[in-house]
Short mmCIF file of C-alpha atoms in Angstrom, two decimals:
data_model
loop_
_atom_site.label_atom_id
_atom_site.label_comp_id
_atom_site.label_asym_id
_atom_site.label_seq_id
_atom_site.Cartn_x
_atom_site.Cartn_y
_atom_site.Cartn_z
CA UNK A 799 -9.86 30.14 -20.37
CA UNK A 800 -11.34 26.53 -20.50
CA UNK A 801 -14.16 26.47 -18.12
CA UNK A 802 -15.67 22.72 -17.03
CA UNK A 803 -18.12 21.29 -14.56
CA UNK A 804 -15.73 19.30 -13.14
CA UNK A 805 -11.69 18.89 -13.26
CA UNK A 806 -10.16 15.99 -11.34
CA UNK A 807 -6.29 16.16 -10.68
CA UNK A 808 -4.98 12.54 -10.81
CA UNK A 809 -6.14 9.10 -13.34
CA UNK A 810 -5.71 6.45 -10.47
CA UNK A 811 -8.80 6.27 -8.40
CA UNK A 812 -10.13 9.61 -9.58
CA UNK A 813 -10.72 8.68 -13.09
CA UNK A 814 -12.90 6.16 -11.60
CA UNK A 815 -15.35 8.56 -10.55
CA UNK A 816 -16.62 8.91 -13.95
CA UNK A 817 -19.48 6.30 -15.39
CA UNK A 818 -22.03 6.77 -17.35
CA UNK A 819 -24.46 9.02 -14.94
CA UNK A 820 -21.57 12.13 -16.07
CA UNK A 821 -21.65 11.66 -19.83
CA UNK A 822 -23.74 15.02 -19.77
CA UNK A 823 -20.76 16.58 -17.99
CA UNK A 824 -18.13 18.63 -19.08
CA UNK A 825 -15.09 16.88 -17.32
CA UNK A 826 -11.30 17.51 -17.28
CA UNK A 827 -8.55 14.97 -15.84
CA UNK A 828 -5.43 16.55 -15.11
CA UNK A 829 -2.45 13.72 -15.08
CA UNK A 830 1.46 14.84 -14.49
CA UNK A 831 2.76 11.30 -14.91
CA UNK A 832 1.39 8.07 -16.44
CA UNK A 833 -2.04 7.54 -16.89
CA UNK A 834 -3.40 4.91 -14.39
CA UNK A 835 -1.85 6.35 -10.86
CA UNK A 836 0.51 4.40 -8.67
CA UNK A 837 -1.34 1.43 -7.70
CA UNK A 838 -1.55 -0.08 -11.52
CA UNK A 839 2.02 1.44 -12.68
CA UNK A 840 4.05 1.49 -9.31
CA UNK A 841 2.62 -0.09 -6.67
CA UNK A 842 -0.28 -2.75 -5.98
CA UNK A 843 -0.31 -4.55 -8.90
CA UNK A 844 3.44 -4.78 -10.67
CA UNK A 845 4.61 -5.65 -7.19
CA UNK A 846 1.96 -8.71 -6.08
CA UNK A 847 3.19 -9.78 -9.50
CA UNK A 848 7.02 -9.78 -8.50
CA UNK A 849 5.93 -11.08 -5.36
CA UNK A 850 4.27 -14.13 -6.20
CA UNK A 851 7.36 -15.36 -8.08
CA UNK A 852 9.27 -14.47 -5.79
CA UNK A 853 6.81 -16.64 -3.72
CA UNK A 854 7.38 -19.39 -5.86
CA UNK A 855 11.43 -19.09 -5.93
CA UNK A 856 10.67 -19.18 -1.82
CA UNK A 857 8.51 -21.99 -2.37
CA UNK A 858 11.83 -24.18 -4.93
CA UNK A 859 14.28 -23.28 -2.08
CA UNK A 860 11.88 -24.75 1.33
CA UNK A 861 11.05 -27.80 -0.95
CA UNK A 862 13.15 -30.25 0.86
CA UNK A 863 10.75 -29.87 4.23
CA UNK A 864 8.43 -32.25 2.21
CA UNK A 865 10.98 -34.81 1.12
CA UNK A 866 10.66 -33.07 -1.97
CA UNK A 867 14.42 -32.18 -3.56
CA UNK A 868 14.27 -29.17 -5.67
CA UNK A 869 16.34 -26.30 -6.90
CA UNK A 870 16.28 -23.05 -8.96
CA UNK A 871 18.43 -23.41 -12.21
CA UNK A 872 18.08 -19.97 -13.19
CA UNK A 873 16.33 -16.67 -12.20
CA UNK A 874 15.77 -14.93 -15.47
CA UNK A 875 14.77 -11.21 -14.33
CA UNK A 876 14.04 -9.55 -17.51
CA UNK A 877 11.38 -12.55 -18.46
CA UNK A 878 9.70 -11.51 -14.93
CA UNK A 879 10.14 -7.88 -15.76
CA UNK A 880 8.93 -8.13 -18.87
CA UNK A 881 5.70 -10.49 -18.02
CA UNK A 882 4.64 -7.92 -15.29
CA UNK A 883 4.82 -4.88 -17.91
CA UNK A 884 4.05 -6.21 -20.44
CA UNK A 885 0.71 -6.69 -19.07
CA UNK A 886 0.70 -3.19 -17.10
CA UNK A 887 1.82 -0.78 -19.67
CA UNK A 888 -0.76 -1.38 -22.29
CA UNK A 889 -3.56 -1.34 -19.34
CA UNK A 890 -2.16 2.36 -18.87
CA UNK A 891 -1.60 2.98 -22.04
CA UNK A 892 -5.46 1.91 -23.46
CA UNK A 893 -6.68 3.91 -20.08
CA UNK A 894 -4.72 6.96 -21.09
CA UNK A 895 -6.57 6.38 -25.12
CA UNK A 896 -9.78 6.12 -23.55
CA UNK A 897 -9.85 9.06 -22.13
CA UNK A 898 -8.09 11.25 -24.56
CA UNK A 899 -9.62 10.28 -27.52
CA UNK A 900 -12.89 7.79 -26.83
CA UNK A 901 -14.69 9.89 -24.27
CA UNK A 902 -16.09 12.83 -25.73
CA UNK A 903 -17.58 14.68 -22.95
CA UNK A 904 -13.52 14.49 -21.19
CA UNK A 905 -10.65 16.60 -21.95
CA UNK A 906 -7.44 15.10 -21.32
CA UNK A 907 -4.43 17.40 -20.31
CA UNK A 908 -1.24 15.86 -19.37
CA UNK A 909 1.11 17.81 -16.76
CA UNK A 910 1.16 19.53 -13.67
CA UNK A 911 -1.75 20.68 -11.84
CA UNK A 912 -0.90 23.68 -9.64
CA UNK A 913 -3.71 26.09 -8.09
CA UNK A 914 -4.15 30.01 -9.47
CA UNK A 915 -6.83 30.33 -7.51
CA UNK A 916 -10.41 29.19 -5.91
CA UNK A 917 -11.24 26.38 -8.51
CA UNK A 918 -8.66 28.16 -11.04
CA UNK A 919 -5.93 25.42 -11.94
CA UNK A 920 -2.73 25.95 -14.17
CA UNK A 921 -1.57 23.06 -15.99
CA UNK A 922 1.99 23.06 -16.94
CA UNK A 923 2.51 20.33 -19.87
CA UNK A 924 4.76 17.60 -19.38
CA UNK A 925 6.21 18.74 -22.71
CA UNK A 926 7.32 21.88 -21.74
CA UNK A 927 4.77 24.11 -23.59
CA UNK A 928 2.95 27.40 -22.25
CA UNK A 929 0.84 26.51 -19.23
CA UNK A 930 -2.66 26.24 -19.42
CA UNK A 931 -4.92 27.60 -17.02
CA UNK A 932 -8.67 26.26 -16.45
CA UNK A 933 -11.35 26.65 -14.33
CA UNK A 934 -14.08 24.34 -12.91
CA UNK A 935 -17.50 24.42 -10.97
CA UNK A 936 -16.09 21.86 -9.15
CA UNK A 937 -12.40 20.28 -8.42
CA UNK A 938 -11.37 16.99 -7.17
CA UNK A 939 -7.99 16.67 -6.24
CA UNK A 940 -6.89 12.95 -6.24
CA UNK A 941 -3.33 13.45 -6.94
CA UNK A 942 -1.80 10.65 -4.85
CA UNK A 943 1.55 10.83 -3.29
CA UNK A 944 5.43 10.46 -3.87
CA UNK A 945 8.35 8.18 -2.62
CA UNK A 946 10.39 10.24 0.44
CA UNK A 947 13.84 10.42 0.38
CA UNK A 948 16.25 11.19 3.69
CA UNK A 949 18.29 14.44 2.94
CA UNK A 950 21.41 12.35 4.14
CA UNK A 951 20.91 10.18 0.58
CA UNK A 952 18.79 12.99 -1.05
CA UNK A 953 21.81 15.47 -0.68
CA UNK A 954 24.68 12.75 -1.47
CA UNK A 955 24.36 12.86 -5.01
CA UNK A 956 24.79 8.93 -4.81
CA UNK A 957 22.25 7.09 -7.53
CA UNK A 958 19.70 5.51 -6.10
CA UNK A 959 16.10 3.74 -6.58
CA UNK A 960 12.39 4.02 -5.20
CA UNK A 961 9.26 1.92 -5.74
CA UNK A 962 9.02 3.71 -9.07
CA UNK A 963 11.46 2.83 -11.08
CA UNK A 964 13.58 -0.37 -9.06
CA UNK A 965 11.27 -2.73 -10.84
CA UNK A 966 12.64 -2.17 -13.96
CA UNK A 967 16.35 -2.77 -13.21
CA UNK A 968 18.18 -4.31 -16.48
CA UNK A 969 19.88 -6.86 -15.00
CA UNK A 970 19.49 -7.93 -11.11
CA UNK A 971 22.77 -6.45 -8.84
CA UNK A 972 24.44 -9.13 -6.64
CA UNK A 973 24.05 -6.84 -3.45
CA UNK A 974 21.17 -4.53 -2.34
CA UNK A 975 21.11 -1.73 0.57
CA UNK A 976 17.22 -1.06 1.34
CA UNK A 977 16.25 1.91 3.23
CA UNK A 978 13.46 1.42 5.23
CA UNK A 979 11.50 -0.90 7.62
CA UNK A 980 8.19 -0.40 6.77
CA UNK A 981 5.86 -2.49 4.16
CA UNK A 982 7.40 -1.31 1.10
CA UNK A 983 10.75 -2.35 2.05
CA UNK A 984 9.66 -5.72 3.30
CA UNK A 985 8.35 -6.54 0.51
CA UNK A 986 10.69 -5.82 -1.98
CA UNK A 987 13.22 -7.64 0.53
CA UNK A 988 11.37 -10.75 -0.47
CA UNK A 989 11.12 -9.89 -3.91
CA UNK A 990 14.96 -9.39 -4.32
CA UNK A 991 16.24 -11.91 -1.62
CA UNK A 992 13.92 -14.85 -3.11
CA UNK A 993 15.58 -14.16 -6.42
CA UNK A 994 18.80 -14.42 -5.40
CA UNK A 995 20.25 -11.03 -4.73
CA UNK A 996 22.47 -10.48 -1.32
CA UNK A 997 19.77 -8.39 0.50
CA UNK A 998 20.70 -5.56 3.27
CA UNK A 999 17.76 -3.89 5.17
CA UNK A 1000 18.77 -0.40 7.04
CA UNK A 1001 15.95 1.13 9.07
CA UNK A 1002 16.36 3.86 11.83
CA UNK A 1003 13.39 2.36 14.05
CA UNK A 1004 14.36 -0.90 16.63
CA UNK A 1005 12.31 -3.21 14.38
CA UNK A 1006 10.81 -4.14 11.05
CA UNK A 1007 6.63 -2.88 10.34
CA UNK A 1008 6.76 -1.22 13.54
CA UNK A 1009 3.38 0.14 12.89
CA UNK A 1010 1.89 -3.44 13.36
CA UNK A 1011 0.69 -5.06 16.29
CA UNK A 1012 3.94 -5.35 18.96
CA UNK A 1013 4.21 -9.03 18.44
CA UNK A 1014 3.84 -9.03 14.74
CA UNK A 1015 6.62 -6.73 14.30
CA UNK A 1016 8.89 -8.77 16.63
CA UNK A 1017 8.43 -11.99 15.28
CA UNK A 1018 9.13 -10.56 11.51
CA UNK A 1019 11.89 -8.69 12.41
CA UNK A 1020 13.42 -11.85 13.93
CA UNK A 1021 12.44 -13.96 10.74
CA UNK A 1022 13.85 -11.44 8.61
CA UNK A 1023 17.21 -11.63 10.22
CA UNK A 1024 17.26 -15.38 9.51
CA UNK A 1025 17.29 -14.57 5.97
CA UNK A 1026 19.09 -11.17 5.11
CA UNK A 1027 21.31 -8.78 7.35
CA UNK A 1028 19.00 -6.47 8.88
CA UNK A 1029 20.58 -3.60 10.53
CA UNK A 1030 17.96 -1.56 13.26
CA UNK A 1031 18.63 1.80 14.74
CA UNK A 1032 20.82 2.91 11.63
CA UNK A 1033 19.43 5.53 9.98
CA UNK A 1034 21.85 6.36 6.88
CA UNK A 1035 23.93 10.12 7.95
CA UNK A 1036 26.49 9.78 4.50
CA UNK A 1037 26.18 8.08 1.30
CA UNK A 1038 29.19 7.91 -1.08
CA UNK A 1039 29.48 6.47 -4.65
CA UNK A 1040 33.43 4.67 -5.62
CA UNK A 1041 34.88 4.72 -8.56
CA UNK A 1042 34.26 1.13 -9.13
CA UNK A 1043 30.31 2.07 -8.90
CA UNK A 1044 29.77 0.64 -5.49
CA UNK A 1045 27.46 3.11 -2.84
CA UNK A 1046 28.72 3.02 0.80
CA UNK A 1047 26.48 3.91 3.45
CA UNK A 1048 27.35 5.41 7.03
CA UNK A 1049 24.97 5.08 9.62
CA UNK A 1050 23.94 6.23 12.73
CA UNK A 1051 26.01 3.96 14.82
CA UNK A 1052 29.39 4.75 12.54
CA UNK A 1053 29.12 1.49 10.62
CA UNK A 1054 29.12 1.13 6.99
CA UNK A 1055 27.27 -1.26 4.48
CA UNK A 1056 28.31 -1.85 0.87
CA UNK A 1057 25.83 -2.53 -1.64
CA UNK A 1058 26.26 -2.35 -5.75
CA UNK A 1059 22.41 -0.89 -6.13
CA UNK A 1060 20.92 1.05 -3.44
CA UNK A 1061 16.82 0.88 -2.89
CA UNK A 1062 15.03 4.17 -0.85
CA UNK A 1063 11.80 2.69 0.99
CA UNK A 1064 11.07 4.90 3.38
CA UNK A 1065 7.60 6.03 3.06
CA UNK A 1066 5.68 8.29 0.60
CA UNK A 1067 4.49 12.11 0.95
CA UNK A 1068 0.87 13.41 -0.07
CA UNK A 1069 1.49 15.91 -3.49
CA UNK A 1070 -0.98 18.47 -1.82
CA UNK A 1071 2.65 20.39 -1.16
CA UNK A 1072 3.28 20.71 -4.86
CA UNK A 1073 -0.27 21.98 -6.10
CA UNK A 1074 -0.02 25.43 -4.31
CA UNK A 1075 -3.46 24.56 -2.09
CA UNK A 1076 -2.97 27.55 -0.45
CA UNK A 1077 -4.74 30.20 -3.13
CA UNK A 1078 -8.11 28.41 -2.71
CA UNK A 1079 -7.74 28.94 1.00
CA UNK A 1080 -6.48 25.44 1.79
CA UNK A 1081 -4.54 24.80 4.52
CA UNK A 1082 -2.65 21.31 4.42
CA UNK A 1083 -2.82 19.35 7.79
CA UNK A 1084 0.51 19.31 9.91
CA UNK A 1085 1.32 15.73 7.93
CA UNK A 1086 0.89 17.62 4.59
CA UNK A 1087 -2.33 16.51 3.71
CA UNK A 1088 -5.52 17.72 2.26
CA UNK A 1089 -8.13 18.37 5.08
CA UNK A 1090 -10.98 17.07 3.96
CA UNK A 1091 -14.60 15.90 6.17
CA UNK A 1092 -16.40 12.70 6.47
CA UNK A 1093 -18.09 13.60 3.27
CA UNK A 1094 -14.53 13.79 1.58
CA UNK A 1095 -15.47 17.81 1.25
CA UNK A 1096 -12.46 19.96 1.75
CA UNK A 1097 -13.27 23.39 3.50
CA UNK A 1098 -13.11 25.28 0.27
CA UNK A 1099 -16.66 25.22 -1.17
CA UNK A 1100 -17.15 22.58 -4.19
CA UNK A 1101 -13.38 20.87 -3.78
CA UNK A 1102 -13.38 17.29 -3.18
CA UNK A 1103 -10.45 15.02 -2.04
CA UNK A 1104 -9.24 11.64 -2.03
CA UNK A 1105 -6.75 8.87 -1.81
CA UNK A 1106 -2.80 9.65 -0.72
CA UNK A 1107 -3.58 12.89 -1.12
CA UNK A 1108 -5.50 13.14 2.00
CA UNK A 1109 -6.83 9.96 3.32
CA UNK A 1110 -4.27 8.86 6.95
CA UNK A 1111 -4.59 5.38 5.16
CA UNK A 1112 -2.54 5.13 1.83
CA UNK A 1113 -3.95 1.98 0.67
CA UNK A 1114 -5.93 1.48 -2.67
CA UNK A 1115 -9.04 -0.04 -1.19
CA UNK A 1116 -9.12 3.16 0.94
CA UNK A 1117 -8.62 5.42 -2.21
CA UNK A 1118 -11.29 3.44 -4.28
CA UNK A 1119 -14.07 3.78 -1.81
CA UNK A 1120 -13.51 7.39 -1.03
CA UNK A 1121 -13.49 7.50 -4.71
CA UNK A 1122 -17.27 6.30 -4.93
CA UNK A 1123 -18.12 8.36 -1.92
CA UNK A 1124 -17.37 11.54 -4.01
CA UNK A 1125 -18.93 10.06 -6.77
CA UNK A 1126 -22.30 9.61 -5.23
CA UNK A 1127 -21.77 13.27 -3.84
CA UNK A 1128 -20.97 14.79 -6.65
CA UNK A 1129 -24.16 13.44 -8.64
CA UNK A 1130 -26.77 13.84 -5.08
CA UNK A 1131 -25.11 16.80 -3.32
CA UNK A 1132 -28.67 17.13 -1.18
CA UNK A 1133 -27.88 14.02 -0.12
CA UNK A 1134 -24.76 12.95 0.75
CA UNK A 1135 -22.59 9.93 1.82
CA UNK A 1136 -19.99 9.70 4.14
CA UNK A 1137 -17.17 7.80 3.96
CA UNK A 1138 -16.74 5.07 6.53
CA UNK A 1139 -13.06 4.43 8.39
CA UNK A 1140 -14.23 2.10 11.23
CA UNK A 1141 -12.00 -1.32 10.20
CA UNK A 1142 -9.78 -0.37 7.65
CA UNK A 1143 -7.69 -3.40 7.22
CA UNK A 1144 -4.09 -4.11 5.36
CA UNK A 1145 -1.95 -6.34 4.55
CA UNK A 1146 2.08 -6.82 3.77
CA UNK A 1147 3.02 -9.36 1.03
CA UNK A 1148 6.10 -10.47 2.42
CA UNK A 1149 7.17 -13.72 3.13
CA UNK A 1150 5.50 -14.39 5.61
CA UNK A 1151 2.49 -12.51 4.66
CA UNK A 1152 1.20 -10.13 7.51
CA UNK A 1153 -2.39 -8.78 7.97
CA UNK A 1154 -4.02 -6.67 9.95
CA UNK A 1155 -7.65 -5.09 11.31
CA UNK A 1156 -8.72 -2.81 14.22
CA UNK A 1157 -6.71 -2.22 16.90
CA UNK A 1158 -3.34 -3.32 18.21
CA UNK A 1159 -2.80 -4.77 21.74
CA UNK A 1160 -0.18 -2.08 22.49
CA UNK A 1161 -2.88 0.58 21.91
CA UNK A 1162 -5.23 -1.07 23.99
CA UNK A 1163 -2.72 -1.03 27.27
CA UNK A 1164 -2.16 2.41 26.62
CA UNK A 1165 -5.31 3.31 26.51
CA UNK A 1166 -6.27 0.99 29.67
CA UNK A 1167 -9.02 -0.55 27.64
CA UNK A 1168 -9.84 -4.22 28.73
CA UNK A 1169 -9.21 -6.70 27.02
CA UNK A 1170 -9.64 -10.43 26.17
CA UNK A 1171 -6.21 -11.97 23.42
CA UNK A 1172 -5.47 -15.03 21.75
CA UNK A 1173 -2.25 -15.84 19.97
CA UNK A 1174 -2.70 -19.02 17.82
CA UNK A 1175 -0.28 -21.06 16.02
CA UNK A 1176 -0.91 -22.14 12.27
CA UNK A 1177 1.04 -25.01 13.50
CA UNK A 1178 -1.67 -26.22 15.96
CA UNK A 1179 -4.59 -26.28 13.44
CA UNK A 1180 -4.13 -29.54 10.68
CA UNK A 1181 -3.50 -27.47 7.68
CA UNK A 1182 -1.04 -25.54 9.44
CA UNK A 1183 0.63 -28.72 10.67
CA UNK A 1184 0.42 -29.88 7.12
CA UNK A 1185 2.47 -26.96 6.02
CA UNK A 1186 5.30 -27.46 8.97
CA UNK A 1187 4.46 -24.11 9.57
CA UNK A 1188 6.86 -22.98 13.23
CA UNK A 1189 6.18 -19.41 12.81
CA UNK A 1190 2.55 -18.03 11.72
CA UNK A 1191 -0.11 -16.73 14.33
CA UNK A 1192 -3.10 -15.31 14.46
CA UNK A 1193 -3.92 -12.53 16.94
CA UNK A 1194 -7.21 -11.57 17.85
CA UNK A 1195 -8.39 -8.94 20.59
CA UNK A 1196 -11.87 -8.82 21.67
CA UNK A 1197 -13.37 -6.45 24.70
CA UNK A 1198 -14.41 -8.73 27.17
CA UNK A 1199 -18.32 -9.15 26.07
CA UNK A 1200 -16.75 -10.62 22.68
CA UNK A 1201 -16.38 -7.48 20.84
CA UNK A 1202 -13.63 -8.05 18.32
CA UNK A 1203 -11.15 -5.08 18.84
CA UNK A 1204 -8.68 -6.24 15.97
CA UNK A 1205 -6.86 -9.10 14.43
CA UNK A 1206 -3.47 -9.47 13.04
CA UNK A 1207 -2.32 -12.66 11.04
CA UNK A 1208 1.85 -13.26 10.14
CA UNK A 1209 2.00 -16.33 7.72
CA UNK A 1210 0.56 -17.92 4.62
CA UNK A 1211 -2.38 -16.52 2.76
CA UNK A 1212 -2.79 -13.76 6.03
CA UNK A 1213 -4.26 -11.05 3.73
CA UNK A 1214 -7.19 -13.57 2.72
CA UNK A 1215 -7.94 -15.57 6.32
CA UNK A 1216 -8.01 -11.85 7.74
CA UNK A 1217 -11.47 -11.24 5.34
CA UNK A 1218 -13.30 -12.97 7.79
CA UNK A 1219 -12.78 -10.99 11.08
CA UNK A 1220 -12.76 -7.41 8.81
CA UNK A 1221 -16.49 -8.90 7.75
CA UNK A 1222 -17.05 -10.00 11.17
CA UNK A 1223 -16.31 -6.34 12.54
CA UNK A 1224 -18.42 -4.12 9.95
CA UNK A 1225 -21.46 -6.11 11.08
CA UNK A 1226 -20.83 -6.08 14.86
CA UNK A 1227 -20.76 -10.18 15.27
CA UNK A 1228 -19.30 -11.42 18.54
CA UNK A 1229 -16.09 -13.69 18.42
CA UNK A 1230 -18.31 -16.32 20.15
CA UNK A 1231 -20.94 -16.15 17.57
CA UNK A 1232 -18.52 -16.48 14.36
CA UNK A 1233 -16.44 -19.10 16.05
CA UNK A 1234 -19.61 -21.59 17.30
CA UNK A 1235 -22.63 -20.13 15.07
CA UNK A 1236 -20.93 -21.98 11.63
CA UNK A 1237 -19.51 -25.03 10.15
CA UNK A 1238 -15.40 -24.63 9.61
CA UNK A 1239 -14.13 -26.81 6.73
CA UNK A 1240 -11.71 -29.53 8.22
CA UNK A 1241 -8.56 -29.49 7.85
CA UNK A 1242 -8.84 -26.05 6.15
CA UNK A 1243 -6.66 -23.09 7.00
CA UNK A 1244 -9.71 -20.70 8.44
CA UNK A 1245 -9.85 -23.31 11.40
CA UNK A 1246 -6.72 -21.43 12.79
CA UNK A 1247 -9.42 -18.29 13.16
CA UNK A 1248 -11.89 -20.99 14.85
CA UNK A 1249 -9.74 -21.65 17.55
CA UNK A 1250 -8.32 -18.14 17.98
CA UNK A 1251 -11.62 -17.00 18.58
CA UNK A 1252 -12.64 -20.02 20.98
CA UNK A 1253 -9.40 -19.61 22.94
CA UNK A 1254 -9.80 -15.96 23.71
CA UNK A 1255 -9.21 -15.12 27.14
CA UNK A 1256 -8.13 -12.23 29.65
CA UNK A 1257 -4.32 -10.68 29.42
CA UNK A 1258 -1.78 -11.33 32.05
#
């Protein structure tokens, strides 16, 4: 039985752990799919890369605002397919080559990681072979999470897509159903509407990204609706494939929408379910994920966890500095690190972009926590005026001694303007003192976070 100092379960952020400080360690990675995890293969990167052109497509079409008259000749999908992966599969690939045959002090084994006991792992191959079971002085599981599927389309039999596998379509369909009204779906409604396929979006909720701020999520679901059918409070009950290839959906509220490929965005699970946590004494939390403590410590002495797998916040940034908080743990366990949650911030590369820090105004009424808000308009600041921008804001909350509480941004470049408030947070500056203590570049863009912060004042 292969015995190792340490085994990690999972190549995305996990395999980052490892630098030169372990090259005197015996280490094992454990990997079930490809090598690289979701963010390079399925998710950050191979998406921002559809995104921005369908950014650009966005950009052709809303050319005439600027007395500019433009238009898209042709969208050719597998020359955007193929620039995205051709760039992304060799990346995995040389990562995967690295490891399995450049770096001596790692063992490689490729298939699924399930628990035999304490720090005991079998590893069923991806090739079908004999299992093989190892065992470790210490285990971190970083083993990420999967695309969820309703049961009503799960147990339809109908063919359908996730974030996985829809960006390698063949050919692009006319018509799309997406399931789902959270980021994933948004943004793959841009993708796919921008490039000129007849976009539905079915979510059971009331609105699109409900978990943003109240006002974000109302203005984008109304912005949305200007430019594909968006159907709320229809959660799919029946799916159904014709003859002719088409899926039909039934939802909630006995309608049905037609659609020639159909797209499941509906969130993703943590894979601590499928690693049988249980016979090292694990207990997954109630949301099925790995309990672990600010030190990223699970209660099962010398196990480690991070990313999807049991972080609240499935985001890579998240993943990749839990990543070097078990790093410096694992290497100075007398003196550990914790891992710091405070202003965690996101972002949603739609069109329009949406961003987002701290806390949301709806919490802070709940919560009866005073307040101080400011809703400004891109289109009041010169660059935004510039743009013709009619529908970007930025929000910012602040306690009423200048505390920022949390900002949220819907329009161009959001996920970069927000940098400055998440900054501004971590080191406890006061709105006053960021908006009057520094030059602002006129006419540029960060002026709309200038005057957000100078026109703070109390709720109604």
């Amino acid at each position: 039985m292969p015995h190792h100092d340490l085994v990690i379960i999972g190549s995305g952020s996990g395999n980052s752990i490892l630098d030169p400080r372990f090259d005197g360690w015996d280490v094992a990675i454990v990997e079930h799919g490809v090598f690289g995890g979701t963010c390079l293969n399925v998710g950050c990167i191979p998406t921002k890369m559809y995104v921005y052109a369908s950014d650009v497509a966005q950009t052709v079409r809303e050319a005439s605002t600027y007395g500019i008259d433009a238009s898209i000749d042709k969208v050719r999908w597998p020359d955007i397919r193929d620039r995205v992966f051709s760039r992304i599969d060799p990346i995995a690939a040389g990562g995967r080559r690295y490891r399995a045959t450049e770096s001596p002090n790692v063992t490689l084994y490729e298939g699924h990681a399930a628990f035999t006991g304490e720090r005991e792992i079998a590893v069923a191959p991806t090739d079908g072979a004999a299992a093989t079971t190892i065992t470790a002085d210490r285990v971190v599981i970083a083993a990420g999470s999967r695309p969820t599927i309703p049961p009503a389309i799960a147990e339809a039999g109908v063919p359908f897509h996730t974030s996985d596998d829809v960006m390698r379509l063949d050919d692009l369909p006319q018509r799309m159903i997406i399931v789902g009204g959270g980021y994933i779906a948004a943004e793959f409604a841009h993708v796919f509407d921008a490039l000129g396929v007849e976009v539905t979006v079915v979510t059971r909720g009331s609105a699109l990204l409900r978990d943003q701020d109240e006002l974000v999520s109302e203005r984008f679901t109304a912005l949305a609706r200007g430019r594909f059918a968006v159907h709320t409070d229809a959660a799919p009950t029946a799916a159904e494939q014709r003859a002719d290839g088409t899926i039909v959906l039934t939802c909630r509220d006995g309608g049905t929408i037609e659609g020639d490929v159909l797209l499941v965005a509906t969130g993703r699970a943590p894979n601590g379910d499928r690693m049988d946590v249980s016979r090292t004494g694990l207990e997954l939390t109630d949301d099925g994920r790995v309990p672990v403590d600010e030190y990223q410590r699970t209660p099962v002495e010398g196990i480690w966890a991070l990313g999807d797998v049991s972080s609240p916040y499935q985001l890579k940034h998240v993943a990749n500095h839990e990543a070097k908080v078990v790093q410096h743990n694992l290497l100075h366990p007398d003196a550990p690190r914790a891992t710091s949650h405070r202003f965690v911030p996101s972002a949603v590369f739609s069109h329009p972009q949406v961003a987002a820090v701290g806390q949301r105004e709806q919490d802070l009424r709940a919560a009866g926590t005073p307040y101080l808000v400011k809703v400004q308009a891109y289109g009041d600041v010169a660059f935004g005026w510039a743009m013709e921008d009619t529908s970007g804001f930025a929000k910012v909350l602040a306690s009423p001694d200048g505390t920022l509480l949390g900002a949220h941004f819907m329009g161009p470049q959001a996920s970069s303007l927000i940098q400055v408030l998440v900054q501004a947070m971590v080191f406890g500056q006061k709105a006053h003192e960021i908006a009057a203590g520094q030059y602002w570049i006129h006419p540029a863009l960060p002026e709309l976070i200038e005057n957000a912060l100078l026109g703070l004042a109390a709720p109604a």
